[in-house]
Structure formats: structure tokens, C-alpha cells
């Protein structure tokens, strides 16, 4: 079957070349309870649509630890771009804190595949690939147009199917460049990405459980 936006995959192809994991900065939410680890979280407290940096960072570290357990190799975990244009971005480590990840150097996207944690409103790198038209997903809010239904805020659509509401996760592969011929590419990175997101924190957690299929 010829690869296209609907048939990239399987997901484990992403980790068969050098890759990095990128956590988004998240969306701000007042009075949000801080969840330290995925093991201690209460699913019944996670139905707001805000996904904070702590959630995304924990998810990214979880995936890195999963990779470490499965393959006994380390993978870099980064935070998304600073608030600067992609081509002008030059990453510098933040002032050290107990939980801060270094920002992603943009040149790594030329040489590494990528696992993105967080949708376009939480992760600037995800938004970059969305603006390039490389993601097989549309994100709300969007008004109905032509034969496409409206997409509410914090929802997403695949084709004409709209997914809205609490606890919905998504794992999908995408090409990092337009026109990539996957029958000819080598094992080098910079070709294939994996997007892991949720409509809320509970959805992100469910997406992580789906993401485990990369390692089985």
C-alpha cells in the first residue's frame, strides 16, 4: 500500500531511527492540582480541558523510561521551542529548576524522528507541523465549512469524524517532510513523527497506554 497521510506507520517505525521526545509547554489553568507522577494521579480529577506542563513533561519522561526499559538505551527529552520563529530558534538551557527540560534545538528535527506530546495549543512543535499541513488531524475551534462539520474547542477531527469531550486520546504518525518516499528512505531520522495527545489530561493518559504499542 502506498504511504500517504492516512497510512503512515506502523508507529514503531518512528523509534527505528534516532529520535527525540518533545513535551509541550501546556496551557495555563488557574488552581490546577499538580500531579507529580502518572502512577499517583486520580482519573476522576482530570476532566478539565487544560493540560499543564507538568502533565506533558511527566508523559514525555514516561515514554522515555518505557523506551529505556524495552531497549536499554536512552532518548533525549526536550521542551518545545521558545516563543520565537522556528528558523531563528537557538535553544539554550533554562535557568536550572528541579523540573525544567531544556528547549529543543531546531536542528535536531533535521536528523531525528520525533515523538510529540501535546496538541498544537500545548506544543509549538506540533503547531509547526500542523501549519505545514503534515498532520492528518484538524483541531478546533473551527466553523463548519463545505462538507466538514464544526470542530469545537479542545476537540479534533479525523476526516469528517469529530472527537470532542473528556477522556479522548489520540496517537498518530505523520511525515516530517512533504513528499517523503518511505520505500526509499534510509534509517536516518528526520522523516517520521508520532503525535500523542488528549482532549484533557485523562485523554492524554489513555493516549499513553495506546502509545505502548510502539514497544510491543
mmCIF file of C-alpha atoms in Angstrom, residues 38 43 166-171 196-198 200-212:
data_model
loop_
_atom_site.group_PDB
_atom_site.id
_atom_site.type_symbol
_atom_site.label_atom_id
_atom_site.label_comp_id
_atom_site.label_asym_id
_atom_site.label_seq_id
_atom_site.Cartn_x
_atom_site.Cartn_y
_atom_site.Cartn_z
ATOM 1 C CA UNK A 38 1.243 9.126 36.356
ATOM 2 C CA UNK A 43 -8.542 9.918 36.830
ATOM 3 C CA UNK A 166 -13.435 14.359 28.117
ATOM 4 C CA UNK A 167 -11.050 11.438 28.148
ATOM 5 C CA UNK A 168 -10.288 11.122 24.423
ATOM 6 C CA UNK A 169 -6.730 10.313 23.377
ATOM 7 C CA UNK A 170 -5.004 10.201 20.013
ATOM 8 C CA UNK A 171 -1.841 8.531 18.758
ATOM 9 C CA UNK A 196 0.460 11.739 21.346
ATOM 10 C CA UNK A 197 -2.289 13.978 22.756
ATOM 11 C CA UNK A 198 -5.576 14.105 24.603
ATOM 12 C CA UNK A 200 -7.740 16.615 28.520
ATOM 13 C CA UNK A 201 -5.313 15.072 30.994
ATOM 14 C CA UNK A 202 -7.308 11.844 31.205
ATOM 15 C CA UNK A 203 -7.288 11.573 27.405
ATOM 16 C CA UNK A 204 -3.532 12.115 27.390
ATOM 17 C CA UNK A 205 -3.156 9.280 29.878
ATOM 18 C CA UNK A 206 -5.231 6.976 27.658
ATOM 19 C CA UNK A 207 -3.143 8.014 24.647
ATOM 20 C CA UNK A 208 -0.025 6.958 26.550
ATOM 21 C CA UNK A 209 -1.487 3.498 27.053
ATOM 22 C CA UNK A 210 -2.090 3.315 23.306
ATOM 23 C CA UNK A 211 1.448 4.560 22.714
ATOM 24 C CA UNK A 212 2.774 1.475 24.464
#
